[in-house]
CSV table of C-alpha atoms in Angstrom, one decimal:
chain,number,residue,atom,x,y,z
A,43,MET,CA,12.3,-3.1,-14.4
A,44,ARG,CA,14.4,-5.6,-12.5
A,45,ASP,CA,13.1,-7.4,-9.5
A,46,ALA,CA,9.7,-5.8,-9.8
A,47,VAL,CA,7.2,-6.8,-7.2
A,48,ARG,CA,3.6,-5.7,-7.4
A,49,LEU,CA,2.3,-4.4,-4.1
A,50,ALA,CA,-1.3,-3.9,-3.2
A,51,ALA,CA,-2.8,-1.7,-0.5
A,52,VAL,CA,-6.3,-2.9,0.0
A,53,GLN,CA,-8.4,0.1,1.1
A,54,ALA,CA,-11.8,-1.2,1.7
A,55,THR,CA,-14.8,-1.3,4.1
A,56,PRO,CA,-15.2,-4.2,6.5
A,57,ALA,CA,-18.5,-5.8,7.4
A,58,PHE,CA,-18.2,-3.9,10.7
A,59,LEU,CA,-18.1,-6.2,13.7
A,60,ASP,CA,-19.0,-9.2,11.6
A,61,LEU,CA,-16.2,-11.8,11.6
A,62,ASP,CA,-17.6,-14.2,9.0
A,63,ALA,CA,-18.8,-11.5,6.6
A,64,THR,CA,-15.5,-9.6,6.8
A,65,VAL,CA,-13.5,-12.8,6.2
A,66,THR,CA,-15.7,-13.5,3.1
A,67,LYS,CA,-15.0,-10.0,1.8
A,68,THR,CA,-11.2,-10.4,2.6
A,69,VAL,CA,-11.1,-13.6,0.5
A,70,SER,CA,-12.8,-11.7,-2.4
A,71,LEU,CA,-10.4,-8.8,-2.2
A,72,ILE,CA,-7.4,-11.1,-2.1
A,73,GLU,CA,-8.7,-12.8,-5.3
A,74,GLU,CA,-9.2,-9.3,-6.9
A,75,ALA,CA,-5.7,-8.2,-6.1
A,76,ALA,CA,-4.2,-11.4,-7.3
A,77,ASP,CA,-6.1,-11.1,-10.6
A,78,SER,CA,-4.3,-7.8,-11.0
A,79,GLY,CA,-0.9,-9.4,-10.4
A,80,ALA,CA,-0.4,-8.5,-6.8
A,81,GLN,CA,2.3,-10.5,-5.1
A,82,VAL,CA,2.1,-8.8,-1.7
A,83,ILE,CA,-1.4,-7.9,-0.5
A,84,ALA,CA,-1.9,-5.7,2.7
A,85,PHE,CA,-4.9,-4.7,4.7
A,86,GLY,CA,-5.2,-1.9,7.3
A,87,GLU,CA,-5.2,-1.8,11.1
A,88,THR,CA,-7.6,-4.3,12.7
A,89,TRP,CA,-9.3,-4.8,9.3
A,90,ILE,CA,-11.1,-7.8,10.8
A,91,PRO,CA,-13.7,-7.1,11.9
A,92,GLY,CA,-13.0,-3.3,12.0
A,93,TYR,CA,-11.3,-0.6,13.9
A,94,PRO,CA,-13.1,0.1,17.3
A,95,LEU,CA,-13.0,3.9,16.9
A,96,TRP,CA,-15.7,4.4,19.5
A,97,MET,CA,-13.0,4.0,22.2
A,98,PHE,CA,-12.0,7.6,21.7
A,99,LEU,CA,-15.4,8.9,22.6
A,100,THR,CA,-16.6,9.9,26.0
A,101,PRO,CA,-19.5,7.5,25.8
A,102,SER,CA,-17.0,4.6,25.6
A,103,PHE,CA,-16.9,4.9,29.4
A,104,ASP,CA,-20.6,4.4,29.6
A,105,ARG,CA,-20.3,1.1,31.4
A,106,GLY,CA,-23.4,-0.5,29.9
A,107,ARG,CA,-23.0,0.4,26.3
A,108,SER,CA,-19.2,0.1,26.2
A,109,LYS,CA,-19.3,-3.3,27.8
A,110,ARG,CA,-21.7,-4.5,25.2
A,111,ALA,CA,-19.7,-3.0,22.4
A,112,PHE,CA,-16.5,-4.7,23.7
A,113,ALA,CA,-18.3,-8.0,24.1
A,114,ARG,CA,-19.5,-7.8,20.5
A,115,LEU,CA,-15.9,-7.0,19.3
A,116,GLN,CA,-14.5,-9.9,21.3
A,117,ALA,CA,-17.0,-12.3,19.9
A,118,ASN,CA,-16.1,-11.3,16.4
A,119,SER,CA,-12.3,-11.3,16.8
A,120,VAL,CA,-9.9,-13.8,15.3
A,121,GLU,CA,-8.4,-16.8,17.0
A,122,VAL,CA,-5.2,-18.2,15.5
A,123,PRO,CA,-5.6,-20.9,14.2
A,124,SER,CA,-9.4,-21.1,13.5
A,125,PRO,CA,-11.8,-21.7,10.6
A,126,ALA,CA,-11.5,-18.0,9.8
A,127,THR,CA,-7.7,-18.2,9.4
A,128,ASP,CA,-8.1,-21.4,7.4
A,129,ARG,CA,-10.2,-19.5,4.9
A,130,LEU,CA,-7.7,-16.7,4.7
A,131,CYS,CA,-4.8,-19.2,4.2
A,132,ALA,CA,-6.6,-21.0,1.4
A,133,ALA,CA,-7.2,-17.6,-0.3
A,134,ALA,CA,-3.5,-16.7,-0.1
A,135,ARG,CA,-2.5,-20.1,-1.4
A,136,ARG,CA,-4.9,-19.8,-4.4
A,137,ALA,CA,-3.6,-16.3,-5.0
A,138,ARG,CA,0.1,-17.3,-4.7
A,139,ALA,CA,0.5,-14.1,-2.8
A,140,PHE,CA,2.1,-13.0,0.5
A,141,VAL,CA,-0.8,-11.6,2.6
A,142,VAL,CA,-0.6,-9.3,5.6
A,143,VAL,CA,-4.0,-9.0,7.4
A,144,GLY,CA,-4.8,-6.6,10.3
A,145,MET,CA,-7.1,-8.0,12.9
A,146,ASN,CA,-8.5,-7.9,16.4
A,147,GLU,CA,-7.0,-11.1,17.8
A,148,ARG,CA,-8.4,-13.1,20.7
A,149,ASP,CA,-5.8,-15.5,22.3
A,150,ALA,CA,-7.8,-18.5,23.3
A,151,ARG,CA,-4.8,-20.2,24.9
A,152,TYR,CA,-5.3,-18.3,28.1
A,153,SER,CA,-8.4,-16.5,29.5
A,154,GLY,CA,-9.6,-15.4,26.0
A,155,GLY,CA,-10.6,-12.1,27.6
A,156,THR,CA,-7.9,-9.8,26.3
A,157,LEU,CA,-7.8,-8.7,22.7
A,158,PHE,CA,-4.7,-7.7,20.7
A,159,ASN,CA,-4.2,-5.3,17.8
A,160,ALA,CA,-2.5,-7.8,15.5
A,161,GLN,CA,-1.2,-8.5,12.0
A,162,MET,CA,-1.1,-12.0,10.5
A,163,PHE,CA,1.5,-13.0,7.9
A,164,ILE,CA,0.4,-15.7,5.4
A,165,SER,CA,2.8,-17.1,2.8
A,166,PRO,CA,2.0,-17.9,-0.8
A,167,ASP,CA,1.8,-21.5,0.3
A,168,GLY,CA,-1.1,-20.7,2.6
A,169,GLU,CA,0.9,-21.1,5.8
A,170,ILE,CA,0.7,-18.7,8.7
A,171,VAL,CA,4.4,-17.6,9.1
A,172,GLY,CA,3.8,-15.1,11.9
A,173,VAL,CA,1.5,-13.1,14.0
A,174,ARG,CA,2.6,-9.8,15.6
A,175,ARG,CA,0.9,-7.6,18.1
A,176,LYS,CA,1.1,-3.9,18.5
A,177,LEU,CA,3.7,-3.2,21.1
A,178,MET,CA,2.0,-0.2,22.7
A,179,PRO,CA,-1.6,0.6,22.1
A,180,THR,CA,-2.1,4.3,21.9
A,181,ASN,CA,-4.0,6.3,24.4
A,182,ALA,CA,-7.6,5.0,24.8
A,183,GLU,CA,-6.7,2.0,22.7
A,184,ARG,CA,-5.4,0.5,26.0
A,185,THR,CA,-9.0,0.1,27.1
A,186,ILE,CA,-9.4,-2.4,24.2
A,187,TRP,CA,-6.0,-4.1,23.5
A,188,GLY,CA,-3.2,-5.7,25.4
A,189,ARG,CA,0.5,-5.3,24.5
A,190,GLY,CA,2.8,-7.3,22.2
A,191,ASP,CA,6.4,-8.3,23.1
A,192,GLY,CA,9.8,-8.4,21.6
A,193,SER,CA,9.0,-11.5,19.5
A,194,ASP,CA,6.7,-9.3,17.4
A,195,LEU,CA,9.6,-7.5,15.7
A,196,GLN,CA,9.3,-9.8,12.7
A,197,VAL,CA,10.8,-9.6,9.2
A,198,HIS,CA,10.0,-12.6,6.9
A,199,THR,CA,12.2,-13.8,4.1
A,200,THR,CA,10.1,-14.6,1.1
A,201,ASN,CA,10.5,-15.2,-2.6
A,202,VAL,CA,9.7,-11.5,-3.3
A,203,GLY,CA,11.8,-9.9,-0.6
A,204,ARG,CA,12.1,-9.4,3.1
A,205,ILE,CA,8.7,-8.3,4.5
A,206,GLY,CA,7.9,-6.7,7.8
A,207,ALA,CA,5.1,-4.6,9.3
A,208,SER,CA,4.2,-2.1,12.0
A,209,ILE,CA,0.9,-0.6,13.2
A,210,CYS,CA,-0.1,3.0,13.5
A,211,TRP,CA,1.9,5.0,16.0
A,212,GLU,CA,4.6,2.3,16.2
A,213,HIS,CA,6.0,4.3,13.3
A,214,TRP,CA,6.9,7.0,15.8
A,215,MET,CA,8.8,4.6,18.2
A,216,PRO,CA,12.4,5.3,17.2
A,217,LEU,CA,13.9,2.2,18.8
A,218,THR,CA,11.3,0.0,17.2
A,219,ARG,CA,12.0,1.5,13.8
A,220,PHE,CA,15.8,1.0,14.3
A,221,ALA,CA,15.3,-2.7,15.3
A,222,MET,CA,13.2,-3.3,12.2
A,223,HIS,CA,15.7,-1.5,10.0
A,224,ALA,CA,18.4,-3.7,11.4
A,225,LYS,CA,16.5,-6.8,10.2
A,226,GLY,CA,16.9,-5.6,6.6
A,227,GLU,CA,13.3,-4.9,5.5
A,228,GLN,CA,12.7,-4.4,1.8
A,229,ILE,CA,9.0,-4.2,1.9
A,230,HIS,CA,7.2,-2.8,4.9
A,231,VAL,CA,3.4,-2.7,5.6
A,232,ALA,CA,2.4,0.4,7.5
A,233,ALA,CA,-1.1,-0.3,8.8
A,234,TRP,CA,-3.4,2.5,10.0
A,235,PRO,CA,-7.1,3.0,10.5
A,236,MET,CA,-6.9,6.0,8.2
A,237,MET,CA,-4.1,8.4,7.1
A,238,PRO,CA,-4.2,12.2,7.6
A,239,GLU,CA,-1.1,14.1,6.7
A,240,THR,CA,0.8,13.2,9.9
A,241,HIS,CA,0.3,9.5,9.2
A,242,HIS,CA,1.6,10.0,5.6
A,243,LEU,CA,4.5,11.9,7.1
A,244,ALA,CA,5.4,8.9,9.4
A,245,SER,CA,5.0,6.4,6.6
A,246,ARG,CA,7.2,8.4,4.2
A,247,HIS,CA,9.8,9.0,6.8
A,248,TYR,CA,9.9,5.2,7.6
A,249,ALA,CA,10.5,4.5,3.9
A,250,PHE,CA,13.3,7.0,3.7
A,251,GLU,CA,14.9,6.1,7.0
A,252,GLY,CA,14.6,2.3,6.4
A,253,ARG,CA,15.4,2.5,2.6
A,254,CYS,CA,12.5,0.2,1.9
A,255,PHE,CA,9.2,0.2,0.0
A,256,VAL,CA,6.2,0.9,2.3
A,257,ILE,CA,2.6,-0.2,1.7
A,258,CYS,CA,0.7,2.5,3.6
A,259,VAL,CA,-2.8,1.1,4.0
A,260,GLY,CA,-6.0,2.0,5.9
A,261,THR,CA,-9.7,1.5,5.9
A,262,TYR,CA,-12.7,3.4,4.4
A,263,LEU,CA,-15.7,3.5,6.6
A,264,ARG,CA,-18.9,5.6,6.5
A,265,LEU,CA,-21.5,6.0,9.2
A,266,SER,CA,-23.9,3.9,7.1
A,267,ASP,CA,-21.5,1.0,7.3
A,268,VAL,CA,-22.0,0.7,11.1
A,269,PRO,CA,-24.9,-1.5,11.9
A,270,ASP,CA,-28.0,0.3,13.2
A,271,ASP,CA,-28.1,-1.9,16.3
A,272,PHE,CA,-24.5,-1.1,17.3
A,273,GLU,CA,-24.6,0.2,20.9
A,274,LEU,CA,-22.6,3.4,20.3
A,275,LYS,CA,-23.7,4.4,16.7
A,276,SER,CA,-25.4,7.6,17.9
A,277,ALA,CA,-22.2,8.6,19.7
A,278,LEU,CA,-20.2,8.0,16.5
A,279,ALA,CA,-22.7,10.1,14.5
A,280,ASP,CA,-22.3,12.9,17.1
A,281,SER,CA,-18.5,12.8,16.7
A,282,VAL,CA,-18.5,13.5,13.0
A,283,ARG,CA,-17.8,17.2,12.5
A,284,VAL,CA,-18.5,17.4,8.8
A,285,ALA,CA,-22.2,17.7,8.0
A,286,ALA,CA,-23.1,15.1,5.3
A,287,ASP,CA,-25.9,12.7,4.6
A,288,ASP,CA,-23.5,9.8,5.1
A,289,PRO,CA,-20.3,11.1,6.7
A,290,GLU,CA,-17.0,9.3,6.6
A,291,LEU,CA,-15.7,7.9,9.8
A,292,LEU,CA,-12.4,6.6,8.3
A,293,ALA,CA,-11.4,8.2,5.0
A,294,GLY,CA,-8.5,6.0,3.9
A,295,GLY,CA,-5.5,7.6,2.3
A,296,SER,CA,-3.6,4.5,1.1
A,297,GLY,CA,-0.7,4.3,-1.2
A,298,VAL,CA,2.7,2.8,-1.9
A,299,ILE,CA,5.9,4.7,-1.0
A,300,ALA,CA,9.4,4.3,-2.6
A,301,PRO,CA,12.6,4.0,-0.6
A,302,ASP,CA,13.4,7.7,-1.2
A,303,GLY,CA,10.2,8.7,0.5
A,304,SER,CA,8.3,9.6,-2.6
A,305,TRP,CA,4.9,8.3,-3.6
A,306,LEU,CA,5.1,5.4,-6.0
A,307,ALA,CA,1.3,5.1,-6.1
A,308,GLY,CA,-1.5,7.1,-4.5
A,309,PRO,CA,-2.4,8.2,-1.9
A,310,VAL,CA,-6.1,7.6,-2.5
A,311,ALA,CA,-8.8,8.7,0.0
A,312,GLY,CA,-12.5,8.9,0.1
A,313,CYS,CA,-13.4,5.6,-1.5
A,314,GLU,CA,-12.9,1.8,-1.5
A,315,GLN,CA,-9.9,1.1,-3.8
A,316,ILE,CA,-7.0,-1.3,-4.1
A,317,VAL,CA,-3.9,0.8,-4.8
A,318,TYR,CA,-1.1,-1.0,-6.7
A,319,GLY,CA,2.6,-0.1,-6.9
A,320,ASP,CA,5.3,-1.9,-8.8
A,321,ALA,CA,8.4,-2.0,-6.6
A,322,ASP,CA,11.9,-2.4,-8.2
A,323,LEU,CA,13.9,-3.8,-5.2
A,324,ALA,CA,17.1,-2.9,-7.0
A,325,LEU,CA,16.5,0.7,-6.2
A,326,ILE,CA,17.1,0.0,-2.5
A,327,ALA,CA,20.9,-0.4,-2.9
A,328,GLY,CA,21.3,3.0,-4.6
A,329,GLU,CA,19.5,4.7,-1.7
A,330,GLN,CA,21.7,2.8,0.8
A,331,GLN,CA,24.8,4.4,-0.6
A,332,PHE,CA,24.0,7.7,1.1
A,333,PHE,CA,22.1,6.4,4.2
A,334,ASP,CA,21.8,3.0,5.9
A,335,ALA,CA,20.4,3.6,9.4
A,336,ALA,CA,21.6,0.3,10.9
A,337,GLY,CA,24.7,0.1,8.7
A,338,HIS,CA,27.3,2.7,7.8
A,339,TYR,CA,25.3,5.6,9.1
A,340,ASN,CA,25.1,4.0,12.6
A,341,ARG,CA,27.7,4.6,15.4
A,342,PRO,CA,27.7,1.4,17.5
A,343,ASP,CA,30.8,2.7,19.3
A,344,ILE,CA,28.6,5.5,20.8
A,345,PHE,CA,25.1,4.0,20.8
A,346,SER,CA,23.8,0.5,21.4
A,347,LEU,CA,20.4,-1.1,21.4
A,348,SER,CA,19.5,-4.3,23.2
A,349,VAL,CA,16.4,-6.1,22.1
A,350,ASP,CA,14.8,-9.0,24.1
A,351,ASN,CA,12.9,-10.9,21.5
A,352,ARG,CA,11.7,-13.7,23.7
A,353,PRO,CA,7.9,-14.3,23.7
A,354,ARG,CA,6.3,-13.2,27.0
A,355,ASP,CA,3.4,-15.5,27.9
A,356,PRO,CA,1.2,-14.2,30.7
A,357,ILE,CA,1.7,-17.2,32.9
A,358,SER,CA,4.1,-20.2,33.2
A,359,TRP,CA,3.3,-23.3,35.1
A,360,SER,CA,6.0,-25.1,37.2
A,361,THR,CA,5.2,-28.7,38.0
A,362,ASP,CA,7.0,-30.9,40.5
A,363,ASP,CA,6.6,-34.2,38.7
A,364,ALA,CA,7.8,-36.3,41.6
A,365,ALA,CA,5.3,-34.6,44.0
A,366,LYS,CA,2.6,-35.0,41.4
A,367,ASP,CA,3.4,-38.7,41.0
A,368,ALA,CA,3.3,-39.2,44.7
A,369,HIS,CA,0.1,-37.4,45.1
A,370,THR,CA,-1.6,-39.5,42.4
A,371,SER,CA,-0.1,-42.9,43.4
A,372,PRO,CA,-2.6,-45.4,44.6
A,373,GLY,CA,-2.6,-46.1,48.4
């Protein structure tokens, strides 16, 4: 197999709402995947410190409990850079692997109050080469996360191919998909909390449309994995429709998809498991003969897409240096 790249979808259970413990588990899982030859290692949506699925429940609008739950999530979210990211970078460097980690991100440059649904890209040299934020949080997710901007449409050139990523329902945003396809992805990380059939459909369609390999990855979480002192655990228990001693809150469903939309490995649900797929990048060219969304199958004479990829900071400060100097001059 020419140009084979071993891809790993890490379907696991975080130490729910515990930053340090989840980072420790992440380091261990990176090591495990690397020991099996993985060169690209991907984790699911907001893997660190877990997907805040309580936001879809009516009790999430209970001001007391929901405020305490959000504060707990905020306190255990990831700042970039930080000691937590230093540990992840060191693990990627030891593994000599390209790592894509989903996380709740807290941006301490500003108020620190807003969280983002983010993915961090770490090179095999242990360098953070990018952080992207979900462009449009879905439905009740807007009570938890802010929005990304055009700078988040990232595709990274690496020694194993061109790697990009999207989060959850971004895979149903046609203009976002087109912009990413135009950047020439070869390997795409599709991060989800879990993957029912509709999420598999979106991931397989992305692979077919983009003519790329897709690591489709989510989380496995049972009710027992939620700390007993979590403010909304009883509401989570009431939301589970399947009667079981230890019901699943997130069932996983991870796998690796080939550029023709077929499953290369998996999907696997109902357990913690790292799913591996060996991607022959040479297969991409053959698929592009028939369809290249941003190339010969595009009609730029009819359609056009303009993308503003400038980062949008929430505030900019303008300083009149002369006035400042005059104000601070003695006398």
